[in-house]
Each structure stands twice: as structure tokens, then as C-alpha cells.
Tab-separated table of C-alpha atoms in Angstrom:
chain	number	residue	atom	x	y	z
A	180	UNK	CA	0.012	-0.021	-0.007
A	181	UNK	CA	1.114	3.557	-0.682
A	182	UNK	CA	2.513	5.328	2.381
A	183	UNK	CA	-0.329	6.783	4.434
A	184	UNK	CA	0.125	10.493	5.187
A	185	UNK	CA	-2.627	11.975	7.389
A	186	UNK	CA	-4.508	15.213	6.843
A	187	UNK	CA	-4.824	17.242	10.012
A	188	UNK	CA	-7.931	18.977	11.290
A	189	UNK	CA	-7.879	22.762	10.951
A	190	UNK	CA	-9.297	23.203	14.483
A	191	UNK	CA	-6.620	25.472	15.975
A	192	UNK	CA	-8.104	25.189	19.462
A	193	UNK	CA	-6.950	21.558	19.628
A	194	UNK	CA	-3.269	20.776	20.342
A	195	UNK	CA	-1.331	19.682	17.272
A	196	UNK	CA	-0.416	16.285	18.691
A	197	UNK	CA	-4.116	15.601	19.398
A	198	UNK	CA	-5.135	16.479	15.852
A	199	UNK	CA	-2.474	14.106	14.532
A	200	UNK	CA	-3.558	11.418	17.023
A	201	UNK	CA	-7.187	11.715	15.914
A	202	UNK	CA	-6.186	11.477	12.231
A	203	UNK	CA	-4.347	8.223	12.757
A	204	UNK	CA	-7.023	6.806	15.044
A	205	UNK	CA	-9.716	7.521	12.495
A	206	UNK	CA	-7.634	5.934	9.723
A	207	UNK	CA	-7.222	2.794	11.810
A	208	UNK	CA	-10.873	2.553	12.876
A	209	UNK	CA	-12.149	3.034	9.300
A	210	UNK	CA	-9.722	0.570	7.816
A	211	UNK	CA	-7.595	3.036	5.848
A	212	UNK	CA	-4.693	1.671	7.833
A	213	UNK	CA	-4.870	-2.131	7.990
A	214	UNK	CA	-3.496	-4.413	10.688
A	215	UNK	CA	0.270	-4.912	10.300
A	216	UNK	CA	0.723	-1.796	8.225
A	217	UNK	CA	3.710	0.349	9.076
A	218	UNK	CA	3.255	3.984	10.035
A	219	UNK	CA	5.456	6.643	8.387
A	220	UNK	CA	8.796	7.230	10.026
A	221	UNK	CA	8.985	10.264	12.290
A	222	UNK	CA	11.332	11.967	9.869
A	223	UNK	CA	9.112	11.354	6.852
A	224	UNK	CA	6.051	12.656	8.680
A	225	UNK	CA	7.847	15.663	10.111
A	226	UNK	CA	9.009	16.680	6.624
A	227	UNK	CA	5.543	16.137	5.117
A	228	UNK	CA	3.627	18.058	7.765
A	229	UNK	CA	6.386	20.572	8.656
A	230	UNK	CA	6.079	19.783	12.370
A	231	UNK	CA	8.595	18.642	14.984
A	232	UNK	CA	9.525	15.002	15.464
A	233	UNK	CA	8.791	15.481	19.175
A	234	UNK	CA	5.096	16.039	18.330
A	235	UNK	CA	5.077	12.894	16.230
A	236	UNK	CA	6.811	10.876	18.957
A	237	UNK	CA	4.145	12.033	21.440
A	238	UNK	CA	1.384	10.996	19.023
A	239	UNK	CA	2.918	7.574	18.327
A	240	UNK	CA	3.453	7.003	22.043
A	241	UNK	CA	-0.236	7.717	22.717
A	242	UNK	CA	-1.336	5.328	19.957
A	243	UNK	CA	0.879	2.608	21.458
A	244	UNK	CA	-0.501	3.181	24.970
A	245	UNK	CA	-4.084	2.870	23.685
A	246	UNK	CA	-3.411	-0.307	21.811
A	247	UNK	CA	-3.903	0.986	18.280
A	248	UNK	CA	-0.196	0.678	17.353
A	249	UNK	CA	2.679	-1.529	18.378
A	250	UNK	CA	6.288	-0.374	18.564
A	251	UNK	CA	8.932	-2.856	17.366
A	252	UNK	CA	12.506	-1.884	18.317
A	253	UNK	CA	14.617	-0.930	15.290
A	254	UNK	CA	11.675	-1.598	12.948
A	255	UNK	CA	9.130	1.129	13.581
A	256	UNK	CA	5.438	1.479	14.470
A	257	UNK	CA	2.759	-0.907	13.135
A	258	UNK	CA	-1.033	-1.030	13.318
A	259	UNK	CA	-2.265	-3.829	15.561
A	260	UNK	CA	-5.655	-5.512	15.995
A	261	UNK	CA	-7.473	-3.051	13.763
A	262	UNK	CA	-9.553	-5.798	12.225
A	263	UNK	CA	-11.461	-6.101	15.506
A	264	UNK	CA	-12.418	-2.422	15.381
A	265	UNK	CA	-13.263	-1.598	11.789
A	266	UNK	CA	-16.477	-2.260	9.956
A	267	UNK	CA	-15.518	-4.797	7.340
A	268	UNK	CA	-16.876	-4.475	3.805
A	269	UNK	CA	-18.764	-7.633	2.703
A	270	UNK	CA	-16.624	-9.930	0.705
A	271	UNK	CA	-13.377	-8.250	1.672
A	272	UNK	CA	-10.791	-10.319	3.465
A	273	UNK	CA	-7.955	-7.981	4.479
A	274	UNK	CA	-4.563	-9.584	4.733
A	275	UNK	CA	-3.507	-10.174	8.292
A	276	UNK	CA	-0.006	-10.098	9.654
A	277	UNK	CA	0.735	-11.449	13.095
A	278	UNK	CA	3.004	-9.083	15.016
A	279	UNK	CA	4.965	-10.140	18.052
A	280	UNK	CA	4.680	-7.895	21.092
A	281	UNK	CA	7.917	-6.018	21.697
A	282	UNK	CA	10.153	-7.652	24.243
A	283	UNK	CA	12.280	-5.598	26.580
A	284	UNK	CA	15.311	-6.565	28.600
A	285	UNK	CA	14.067	-4.247	31.347
A	286	UNK	CA	10.570	-2.795	31.687
A	287	UNK	CA	10.326	0.308	33.845
A	288	UNK	CA	6.688	1.008	33.010
A	289	UNK	CA	4.962	2.668	36.030
A	290	UNK	CA	1.926	0.338	35.884
A	291	UNK	CA	3.870	-2.864	36.524
A	292	UNK	CA	3.684	-4.737	39.833
A	293	UNK	CA	5.995	-7.356	41.353
A	294	UNK	CA	4.673	-10.755	40.191
A	295	UNK	CA	6.954	-13.045	42.209
A	296	UNK	CA	5.541	-12.038	45.587
A	297	UNK	CA	1.839	-12.231	44.768
A	298	UNK	CA	0.048	-14.523	47.284
A	299	UNK	CA	-1.339	-16.913	44.711
A	300	UNK	CA	-1.854	-19.728	47.238
A	301	UNK	CA	-4.107	-17.578	49.467
A	302	UNK	CA	-5.970	-16.207	46.482
A	303	UNK	CA	-6.445	-19.752	45.148
A	304	UNK	CA	-7.716	-20.920	48.540
A	305	UNK	CA	-10.340	-18.115	48.637
A	306	UNK	CA	-11.362	-18.849	45.024
A	307	UNK	CA	-11.832	-22.559	45.828
A	308	UNK	CA	-14.005	-21.698	48.783
A	309	UNK	CA	-16.159	-19.442	46.618
A	310	UNK	CA	-16.562	-22.040	43.873
A	311	UNK	CA	-18.737	-24.406	45.887
A	312	UNK	CA	-22.370	-25.584	45.838
A	313	UNK	CA	-23.311	-23.316	48.733
A	314	UNK	CA	-22.560	-20.263	46.588
A	315	UNK	CA	-24.801	-20.993	43.650
A	316	UNK	CA	-26.612	-17.675	44.181
A	317	UNK	CA	-23.509	-16.024	42.719
A	318	UNK	CA	-24.707	-17.264	39.343
A	319	UNK	CA	-27.399	-14.573	39.479
A	320	UNK	CA	-26.830	-10.872	38.823
A	321	UNK	CA	-25.928	-9.047	41.963
A	322	UNK	CA	-26.506	-5.565	43.302
A	323	UNK	CA	-25.749	-2.806	40.723
A	324	UNK	CA	-23.320	-1.154	43.150
A	325	UNK	CA	-21.531	-4.456	43.866
A	326	UNK	CA	-22.133	-7.102	46.526
A	327	UNK	CA	-22.838	-5.668	49.994
A	328	UNK	CA	-20.299	-7.939	51.694
A	329	UNK	CA	-17.464	-6.534	49.558
A	330	UNK	CA	-18.650	-2.956	50.005
A	331	UNK	CA	-18.655	-3.538	53.774
A	332	UNK	CA	-15.049	-4.747	53.624
A	333	UNK	CA	-13.976	-1.800	51.528
A	334	UNK	CA	-15.734	0.754	53.816
A	335	UNK	CA	-14.031	-0.746	56.887
A	336	UNK	CA	-10.619	-0.842	55.191
A	337	UNK	CA	-10.917	2.778	53.971
A	338	UNK	CA	-11.748	4.091	57.424
A	339	UNK	CA	-8.899	2.211	59.105
A	340	UNK	CA	-6.196	2.876	56.502
A	341	UNK	CA	-7.170	6.160	54.824
A	342	UNK	CA	-9.521	7.954	57.243
A	343	UNK	CA	-12.361	7.819	54.710
A	344	UNK	CA	-15.772	8.257	56.402
A	345	UNK	CA	-18.535	6.338	54.617
A	346	UNK	CA	-21.164	3.655	54.789
A	347	UNK	CA	-21.223	0.623	52.519
A	348	UNK	CA	-24.264	2.189	50.806
A	349	UNK	CA	-21.986	4.960	49.534
A	350	UNK	CA	-19.554	2.545	47.873
A	351	UNK	CA	-19.877	1.788	44.153
A	352	UNK	CA	-17.780	-1.007	42.645
A	353	UNK	CA	-16.760	-0.962	38.986
A	354	UNK	CA	-14.411	-2.644	36.569
A	355	UNK	CA	-11.762	0.085	36.624
A	356	UNK	CA	-11.298	3.792	36.934
A	357	UNK	CA	-12.069	4.315	33.234
A	358	UNK	CA	-15.473	2.679	33.733
A	359	UNK	CA	-16.383	4.517	36.934
A	360	UNK	CA	-15.232	8.025	36.010
A	361	UNK	CA	-17.838	8.604	33.261
A	362	UNK	CA	-20.551	7.529	35.720
A	363	UNK	CA	-19.242	10.005	38.317
A	364	UNK	CA	-19.212	12.858	35.846
A	365	UNK	CA	-22.813	12.161	34.894
A	366	UNK	CA	-23.774	12.161	38.557
A	367	UNK	CA	-22.535	15.728	38.811
A	368	UNK	CA	-24.529	16.951	35.848
A	369	UNK	CA	-25.164	16.365	32.144
A	370	UNK	CA	-22.322	18.721	31.192
A	371	UNK	CA	-19.575	20.693	32.841
A	372	UNK	CA	-15.906	21.549	32.972
A	373	UNK	CA	-13.450	19.072	34.480
A	374	UNK	CA	-10.175	20.534	35.808
A	375	UNK	CA	-7.370	17.978	35.472
A	376	UNK	CA	-3.794	17.992	36.632
A	377	UNK	CA	-1.141	18.824	34.036
A	378	UNK	CA	0.859	16.688	33.837
A	379	UNK	CA	-1.605	14.063	34.923
A	380	UNK	CA	-3.362	10.751	34.286
A	381	UNK	CA	-3.739	10.394	30.525
A	382	UNK	CA	-7.285	9.040	30.724
A	383	UNK	CA	-8.650	12.304	32.024
A	384	UNK	CA	-7.123	14.215	29.092
A	385	UNK	CA	-9.498	12.614	26.570
A	386	UNK	CA	-12.859	13.002	28.285
A	387	UNK	CA	-13.741	16.020	26.195
A	388	UNK	CA	-13.761	13.704	23.164
A	389	UNK	CA	-16.287	11.235	24.578
A	390	UNK	CA	-18.416	13.170	27.038
A	391	UNK	CA	-20.184	16.487	27.555
A	392	UNK	CA	-17.414	17.487	29.928
A	393	UNK	CA	-14.644	19.756	28.701
A	394	UNK	CA	-11.233	19.076	30.243
A	395	UNK	CA	-9.116	22.064	31.250
A	396	UNK	CA	-5.487	21.606	32.380
A	397	UNK	CA	-4.271	23.038	35.673
A	398	UNK	CA	-0.516	23.174	36.277
A	399	UNK	CA	1.126	21.139	39.024
A	400	UNK	CA	4.168	22.148	41.076
A	401	UNK	CA	5.938	20.671	44.087
A	402	UNK	CA	2.800	21.357	46.234
A	403	UNK	CA	0.400	19.706	43.779
A	404	UNK	CA	-2.375	21.300	41.737
A	405	UNK	CA	-2.220	25.118	41.649
A	406	UNK	CA	-5.570	26.029	43.151
A	407	UNK	CA	-5.010	29.683	42.260
A	408	UNK	CA	-5.111	28.666	38.568
A	409	UNK	CA	-8.192	26.499	39.179
A	410	UNK	CA	-10.035	29.541	40.564
A	411	UNK	CA	-9.457	31.385	37.280
A	412	UNK	CA	-11.460	28.735	35.339
A	413	UNK	CA	-15.165	27.936	35.199
A	414	UNK	CA	-14.500	24.337	36.321
A	415	UNK	CA	-17.401	22.463	37.906
A	416	UNK	CA	-15.248	19.568	39.083
A	417	UNK	CA	-11.602	18.898	39.750
A	418	UNK	CA	-9.817	15.561	39.337
A	419	UNK	CA	-6.722	15.221	41.578
A	420	UNK	CA	-4.257	12.640	42.923
A	421	UNK	CA	-3.365	14.383	46.229
A	422	UNK	CA	-1.543	11.637	48.151
A	423	UNK	CA	0.961	10.952	45.375
A	424	UNK	CA	0.400	13.072	42.279
A	425	UNK	CA	0.680	11.138	39.048
A	426	UNK	CA	3.142	11.423	37.438
A	427	UNK	CA	5.282	13.946	39.361
A	428	UNK	CA	4.971	12.324	42.766
A	429	UNK	CA	4.119	15.658	44.448
A	430	UNK	CA	1.991	15.613	47.611
A	431	UNK	CA	-0.845	18.148	47.820
A	432	UNK	CA	0.215	20.498	50.645
A	433	UNK	CA	-2.012	21.224	53.642
A	434	UNK	CA	-2.627	24.792	52.488
A	435	UNK	CA	-3.579	23.624	48.996
A	436	UNK	CA	-5.934	21.024	50.502
A	437	UNK	CA	-7.712	23.734	52.470
A	438	UNK	CA	-7.833	25.964	49.388
A	439	UNK	CA	-9.287	23.169	47.294
A	440	UNK	CA	-11.996	22.296	49.806
A	441	UNK	CA	-12.853	25.965	50.100
A	442	UNK	CA	-13.117	26.272	46.296
A	443	UNK	CA	-15.541	23.337	46.198
A	444	UNK	CA	-17.703	24.768	48.945
A	445	UNK	CA	-17.804	28.258	47.450
A	446	UNK	CA	-18.493	27.194	43.874
A	447	UNK	CA	-20.584	24.120	44.503
A	448	UNK	CA	-18.037	22.117	42.559
A	449	UNK	CA	-16.943	18.558	43.263
A	450	UNK	CA	-13.519	17.105	43.886
A	451	UNK	CA	-12.706	13.657	42.524
A	452	UNK	CA	-9.961	12.301	44.693
A	453	UNK	CA	-8.074	9.454	42.992
A	454	UNK	CA	-6.128	7.632	45.710
A	455	UNK	CA	-4.819	4.907	43.446
A	456	UNK	CA	-1.468	3.963	45.108
A	457	UNK	CA	-1.790	5.440	48.571
A	458	UNK	CA	-0.965	2.150	50.266
A	459	UNK	CA	2.720	2.524	49.439
A	460	UNK	CA	4.212	5.423	51.410
A	461	UNK	CA	7.831	5.219	52.601
A	462	UNK	CA	8.436	8.434	54.509
A	463	UNK	CA	6.631	9.418	57.681
A	464	UNK	CA	2.949	8.733	58.387
A	465	UNK	CA	0.459	7.962	55.589
A	466	UNK	CA	-1.178	11.058	54.067
A	467	UNK	CA	-4.871	10.958	55.120
A	468	UNK	CA	-7.447	11.030	52.347
A	469	UNK	CA	-8.900	14.435	51.492
A	470	UNK	CA	-12.369	12.930	51.820
A	471	UNK	CA	-11.926	12.541	55.552
A	472	UNK	CA	-11.563	16.312	55.980
A	473	UNK	CA	-14.543	17.194	53.793
A	474	UNK	CA	-17.378	18.549	55.966
A	475	UNK	CA	-19.561	19.707	53.063
A	476	UNK	CA	-19.894	16.496	51.006
A	477	UNK	CA	-18.007	17.793	47.971
A	478	UNK	CA	-15.405	15.018	47.658
A	479	UNK	CA	-15.887	11.841	45.632
A	480	UNK	CA	-13.279	9.243	46.565
A	481	UNK	CA	-11.903	6.892	43.913
A	482	UNK	CA	-9.413	4.043	44.122
A	483	UNK	CA	-8.564	0.622	42.725
A	484	UNK	CA	-6.954	-2.709	43.582
A	485	UNK	CA	-4.718	-2.573	40.467
A	486	UNK	CA	-1.560	-1.585	42.313
A	487	UNK	CA	-2.270	-3.191	45.703
A	488	UNK	CA	-3.314	-6.547	44.214
A	489	UNK	CA	-3.177	-6.980	40.437
A	490	UNK	CA	-4.052	-4.885	37.393
A	491	UNK	CA	-5.960	-7.738	35.723
A	492	UNK	CA	-8.428	-8.021	38.618
A	493	UNK	CA	-10.280	-4.986	37.255
A	494	UNK	CA	-11.937	-3.935	40.495
A	495	UNK	CA	-12.134	-0.281	41.380
A	496	UNK	CA	-14.444	1.588	43.721
A	497	UNK	CA	-15.849	5.018	44.379
A	498	UNK	CA	-17.324	6.559	47.524
A	499	UNK	CA	-19.952	9.133	46.677
A	500	UNK	CA	-21.589	11.714	48.965
A	501	UNK	CA	-24.861	10.470	50.439
A	502	UNK	CA	-26.893	13.164	48.663
A	503	UNK	CA	-25.870	11.720	45.303
A	504	UNK	CA	-27.133	8.237	46.107
A	505	UNK	CA	-30.668	8.957	44.867
A	506	UNK	CA	-29.272	10.446	41.667
A	507	UNK	CA	-27.142	7.357	41.165
A	508	UNK	CA	-30.054	4.978	41.709
A	509	UNK	CA	-32.278	6.902	39.283
A	510	UNK	CA	-29.691	6.982	36.540
A	511	UNK	CA	-27.818	3.697	36.990
A	512	UNK	CA	-29.952	1.550	39.309
A	513	UNK	CA	-31.048	-0.627	36.343
A	514	UNK	CA	-27.415	-1.314	35.310
A	515	UNK	CA	-25.849	-4.689	36.144
A	516	UNK	CA	-22.644	-4.745	38.138
A	517	UNK	CA	-19.607	-4.689	35.861
A	518	UNK	CA	-17.432	-6.949	38.055
A	519	UNK	CA	-18.113	-10.715	38.030
A	520	UNK	CA	-19.643	-11.832	41.316
A	521	UNK	CA	-17.167	-14.715	41.784
A	522	UNK	CA	-14.322	-12.183	41.607
A	523	UNK	CA	-16.126	-10.017	44.141
A	524	UNK	CA	-16.729	-12.914	46.471
A	525	UNK	CA	-13.080	-14.086	46.229
A	526	UNK	CA	-11.828	-10.590	47.058
A	527	UNK	CA	-14.296	-10.356	49.962
A	528	UNK	CA	-12.862	-13.559	51.487
A	529	UNK	CA	-9.313	-12.394	50.775
A	530	UNK	CA	-10.018	-9.275	52.823
A	531	UNK	CA	-12.070	-10.975	55.541
A	532	UNK	CA	-9.312	-13.438	56.327
A	533	UNK	CA	-6.676	-10.681	56.644
A	534	UNK	CA	-4.722	-11.730	53.545
A	535	UNK	CA	-5.107	-8.360	51.872
A	536	UNK	CA	-3.672	-6.370	54.805
A	537	UNK	CA	-0.769	-8.768	55.210
A	538	UNK	CA	-0.042	-8.644	51.474
A	539	UNK	CA	-0.027	-4.829	51.346
A	540	UNK	CA	2.337	-4.687	54.343
A	541	UNK	CA	4.720	-7.163	52.740
A	542	UNK	CA	4.661	-5.335	49.402
A	543	UNK	CA	5.268	-1.978	51.077
A	544	UNK	CA	8.476	-3.379	52.596
A	545	UNK	CA	9.478	-4.966	49.288
A	546	UNK	CA	8.982	-1.741	47.259
A	547	UNK	CA	10.838	0.198	49.969
A	548	UNK	CA	13.832	-2.133	49.531
A	549	UNK	CA	13.663	-1.621	45.762
A	550	UNK	CA	13.513	2.113	46.226
A	551	UNK	CA	16.587	2.000	48.502
A	552	UNK	CA	18.460	0.092	45.772
A	553	UNK	CA	17.402	2.703	43.243
A	554	UNK	CA	18.678	5.558	45.402
A	555	UNK	CA	21.969	3.777	46.027
A	556	UNK	CA	22.592	2.954	42.382
A	557	UNK	CA	21.748	6.529	41.424
A	558	UNK	CA	24.211	8.163	43.815
A	559	UNK	CA	27.317	7.984	41.553
A	560	UNK	CA	25.339	9.767	38.808
A	561	UNK	CA	24.091	12.593	41.035
A	562	UNK	CA	26.192	15.178	39.166
A	563	UNK	CA	23.840	15.035	36.201
A	564	UNK	CA	20.867	13.000	37.383
A	565	UNK	CA	18.288	13.803	40.069
A	566	UNK	CA	15.505	11.630	41.519
A	567	UNK	CA	12.209	13.053	42.809
A	568	UNK	CA	8.712	11.835	43.761
A	569	UNK	CA	10.168	9.049	45.870
A	570	UNK	CA	8.128	9.464	49.030
A	571	UNK	CA	5.407	7.069	47.933
A	572	UNK	CA	4.150	4.942	45.078
A	573	UNK	CA	5.927	2.602	42.646
A	574	UNK	CA	7.618	5.074	40.375
A	575	UNK	CA	9.983	8.024	40.588
A	576	UNK	CA	10.826	10.912	38.264
A	577	UNK	CA	14.400	11.078	37.024
A	578	UNK	CA	15.766	14.247	35.431
A	579	UNK	CA	18.896	14.227	33.320
A	580	UNK	CA	21.025	17.289	32.557
A	581	UNK	CA	21.014	16.889	28.787
A	582	UNK	CA	19.808	18.541	25.614
A	583	UNK	CA	17.816	15.466	24.718
A	584	UNK	CA	14.078	15.582	25.448
A	585	UNK	CA	12.467	12.842	27.509
A	586	UNK	CA	10.718	11.516	24.384
A	587	UNK	CA	14.064	11.281	22.571
A	588	UNK	CA	15.620	9.438	25.514
A	589	UNK	CA	12.638	7.090	25.697
A	590	UNK	CA	12.949	6.235	21.986
A	591	UNK	CA	16.689	5.636	22.208
A	592	UNK	CA	16.285	3.371	25.220
A	593	UNK	CA	13.482	1.397	23.544
A	594	UNK	CA	15.756	0.681	20.618
A	595	UNK	CA	18.141	-1.138	22.948
A	596	UNK	CA	15.427	-3.030	24.849
A	597	UNK	CA	14.780	-0.704	27.801
A	598	UNK	CA	11.193	0.492	28.323
A	599	UNK	CA	10.660	3.756	30.133
A	600	UNK	CA	8.138	6.625	29.873
A	601	UNK	CA	8.709	10.335	29.248
A	602	UNK	CA	6.994	12.627	31.705
A	603	UNK	CA	5.978	14.977	28.877
A	604	UNK	CA	3.745	12.215	27.533
A	605	UNK	CA	1.400	13.012	30.387
A	606	UNK	CA	1.143	16.740	29.643
A	607	UNK	CA	-1.672	18.569	27.913
A	608	UNK	CA	0.142	21.877	27.611
A	609	UNK	CA	3.216	21.028	25.514
A	610	UNK	CA	4.589	24.511	24.887
A	611	UNK	CA	7.740	23.410	26.720
A	612	UNK	CA	9.590	20.096	26.808
A	613	UNK	CA	11.722	18.486	29.467
A	614	UNK	CA	14.178	15.644	29.761
A	615	UNK	CA	12.297	14.039	32.662
A	616	UNK	CA	11.544	10.315	32.642
A	617	UNK	CA	9.115	8.200	34.633
A	618	UNK	CA	10.924	5.197	36.144
A	619	UNK	CA	8.607	2.504	37.464
A	620	UNK	CA	10.395	0.040	39.731
A	621	UNK	CA	7.434	-2.136	40.762
A	622	UNK	CA	7.750	-4.735	38.007
A	623	UNK	CA	11.530	-5.240	38.141
A	624	UNK	CA	12.388	-8.351	40.298
A	625	UNK	CA	14.393	-7.379	43.379
A	626	UNK	CA	17.398	-9.430	42.329
A	627	UNK	CA	17.471	-7.674	38.929
A	628	UNK	CA	17.153	-4.144	40.246
A	629	UNK	CA	20.889	-3.500	40.465
A	630	UNK	CA	21.870	-4.731	36.974
A	631	UNK	CA	18.790	-3.150	35.403
A	632	UNK	CA	19.461	0.270	36.963
A	633	UNK	CA	23.196	0.135	36.252
A	634	UNK	CA	22.395	-0.574	32.611
A	635	UNK	CA	19.844	2.215	32.468
A	636	UNK	CA	22.007	4.873	34.137
A	637	UNK	CA	25.095	3.886	32.085
A	638	UNK	CA	23.085	4.296	28.883
A	639	UNK	CA	21.700	7.645	30.004
A	640	UNK	CA	25.182	8.813	30.980
A	641	UNK	CA	26.460	7.937	27.477
A	642	UNK	CA	23.624	9.819	25.783
A	643	UNK	CA	24.056	12.836	28.041
A	644	UNK	CA	27.773	13.018	27.693
A	645	UNK	CA	27.630	12.617	23.918
A	646	UNK	CA	24.974	15.293	23.564
A	647	UNK	CA	26.704	17.709	25.936
A	648	UNK	CA	29.872	17.210	23.954
A	649	UNK	CA	28.040	18.231	20.822
A	650	UNK	CA	28.208	14.904	19.015
């Protein structure tokens, strides 16, 4: 097929990378780009569109993250699985090409967890107990909000560990943050303006495409979201990650917390508090949830078991203010629960028997050991490399003193089998670029941490020295 070169939308209000992303996504969904087809090289596309390669790298990275495209080291970017998405023309049988998923020597993706220490035996024991004749009622559809027994366990756990004040009736269980968040937005009104952190969770950046909510970026600094900027917008809701901001690792300061709660009270807006990896804090006492300080019922609490247990479990939960319960029941009371009841029952037993609490405590110690190794290995490189966001969570931000951008470093490392993310990938406002990278250490086995980090830092040192030398 002739090389596909996209035509960009003329909508100047939309960032350039987003227009390019939409052009490729539309081409894939409509079948203009078939499965296995190679995308233009960054240089070809930059010359054709007269735009920077950084913008193209950002677009391709987004397409990879969303599963439209696969990146093969030293080969390029290829369309994957498009035949499952397009509307096939009768009689047409498009040629299919099986593509192998890229393999990496070391994968520093921030979403990875440690697989070796997962308590499979305890989980298996709970699952066997659930799969018995006495639990045949689990074959029926359950409560739309999730089984009461699981909601009771979650409510108790949240109060004891995060200071969240709620009843089981306020808990809603769903199959992931991406499934719950649209529900929560609709609870707050048919349309509105959602303030999101910038940089921030990529999912929130695209809500304006698929909902009546417009997303507006609010800058983040070392104290978290800048509430002074939030006040200059007409936002009706704010999405934040206060305990460990994603991706910078910043903690929302006490003064900003008070400012944010005051903003919500004065404007009638809502705060969506995403507490996704709060279990893993390594310095001082745990940061209490913002919801526990809310006296005016303006905070909606959101979290998931993806980091604390396993991403594939697909169980998340929200705690909504009591005055929104009637709204929820009117709008979504006829919906079926999106999490299989056997999974819910297994998790309930896992929590009831104390396995969950023990597992989280063990993993906190394990990730702390990994973080200590990371700090130690990074010390010899401190002249040109800094580490931040290391008070909690399973990733840190590393900043190199180099003329390379983070996207350029990411690409170079991918070519030699090291997967890492650029912090700029999570930005909406891309008027400036940085060399910052997101280093996830959760998925690297403890015994491989030292060689993996030595390899990574040695490669970065080589790139930095070469670039600084002008080569």
C-alpha cells in the first residue's frame, strides 16, 4: 500500500499532537490503515507536515498506549488488532499479519507490579471456597453497586487505613477507573468543565472527546495542583491525585488542600480524589485522604486494587456523597454490576481473612527495599541526574542534565530493549519540553534491580555526555 500521510484537522483550538492522534485513530478505525501496516517514520512525517519530530513521537506513544499501534525496536510502528475495530466491507478479506509484542530486557513501566511475591496460594484458597455448591446464588446478577459484603469490607478498610468516612451504601464497585469516572461525571450533571492535573493521568485528558465535559488543564508544582489557577477557570469539578500526584509524585500540601475544599464549597463544585497507590508510602505517616476532611460532602473518593493486588483483577471503587445516592439509583440503578460476582466474592474472602492487609504490608516493605536500591545505584550519577517523587508509590521521576528531550531518551532506550516513559507524555500543555523520565520500579524483580538500573543509568550517561559534547 502507498505510504499513508494523514490530513490534520484545521481546528486550531486543539493541540497539534491531538489532531495528529485523531487522524491516525480515524484511519485505523475506518480501515484506511490495515493491521500490520507500518506508520510513516517520524522523519518522513515531520518533513511532510512541517512539524517537529517531538510532536510525532508524542502521538505515536499515545497510539501505542491505547493499543492501536505496536512499537517494534529498530523496525518502527505498526497497526495492531485493527480488524477487531473496523467495519468490514462484505466480501473483503484484508490480509492479516501477526506481530509479536515487543520484548524488553528491562521494563520500567509505572503500571507494573511485582509478580513473584503475589500470594497466589491464598488467592487460590479463597477462590476454591467461593466455587462451591453453597454459593450457587452467585450465578445470578448481583446488586448494581456491587455485593454488599465486599462494600462492607472496603468501607471498613478505607476508614482504618485512609480515614475515609462512609457507609457501605456509599460505595460503588466498577471494573476500573475508566469505567467509573464517566458515571461519576454524569452524577454531577449532564455537562460541565473538569479541571485535570497537568501533567496528569492520561485518561482524564481525553474525556472532552467522549463526554459532555470539557477538560481544562491546571498546572502542578511541588505542592500539587495550583488552586489559584483552578479559581481562574469555570471548572465544575476537579480531578486530583493528592496523596501521590501522578506522574510527578508531588503531595498536595496542607494549604492547597484547604484551598481546594474551600473552592468546592464556594463554587458548588466537586472534587474527585483518585487515591490509586496510597498504600505505598515510605516516608513518615500515611497522608490521610482528602475525603476525611470534607465537611460539606463535595469530595468523591476513587481508588482501585490494580496496584495493591493486580491490574488484571479490574476492580475499582468510588465513595460518593450520600446526597448523590438517589441520583445514582435513578440513573444507574437498572445497570448490572460490571465486576463478576465470583471475583467480588473471592476478594471479599481475601479481605475478611486478613490476607489483603498482610499482602499490602509485605509489598510496602518490598517496594521500599527496591527504592533504596534505586537511590543507592543513582548516587554515583548525582552530578547530572536527580530523583524526585520518591516518598510514595511505585515510580519516581528522574531528570537528566542533557539537551535530549524525555521523548528522545525514551525512543533511544526502547531501541536497545529498555522500556521507560517520558514525563511529557502526560502533559496537555506542551509548549515546553523536558528531559524528565518516569521510572517505574514495581515490576523489576528485586534481584534484577541492580543490573537493570546500572544498565539504564550507564546508557543515560552515554547519551548525556555525547549530547553535551556536541556529538
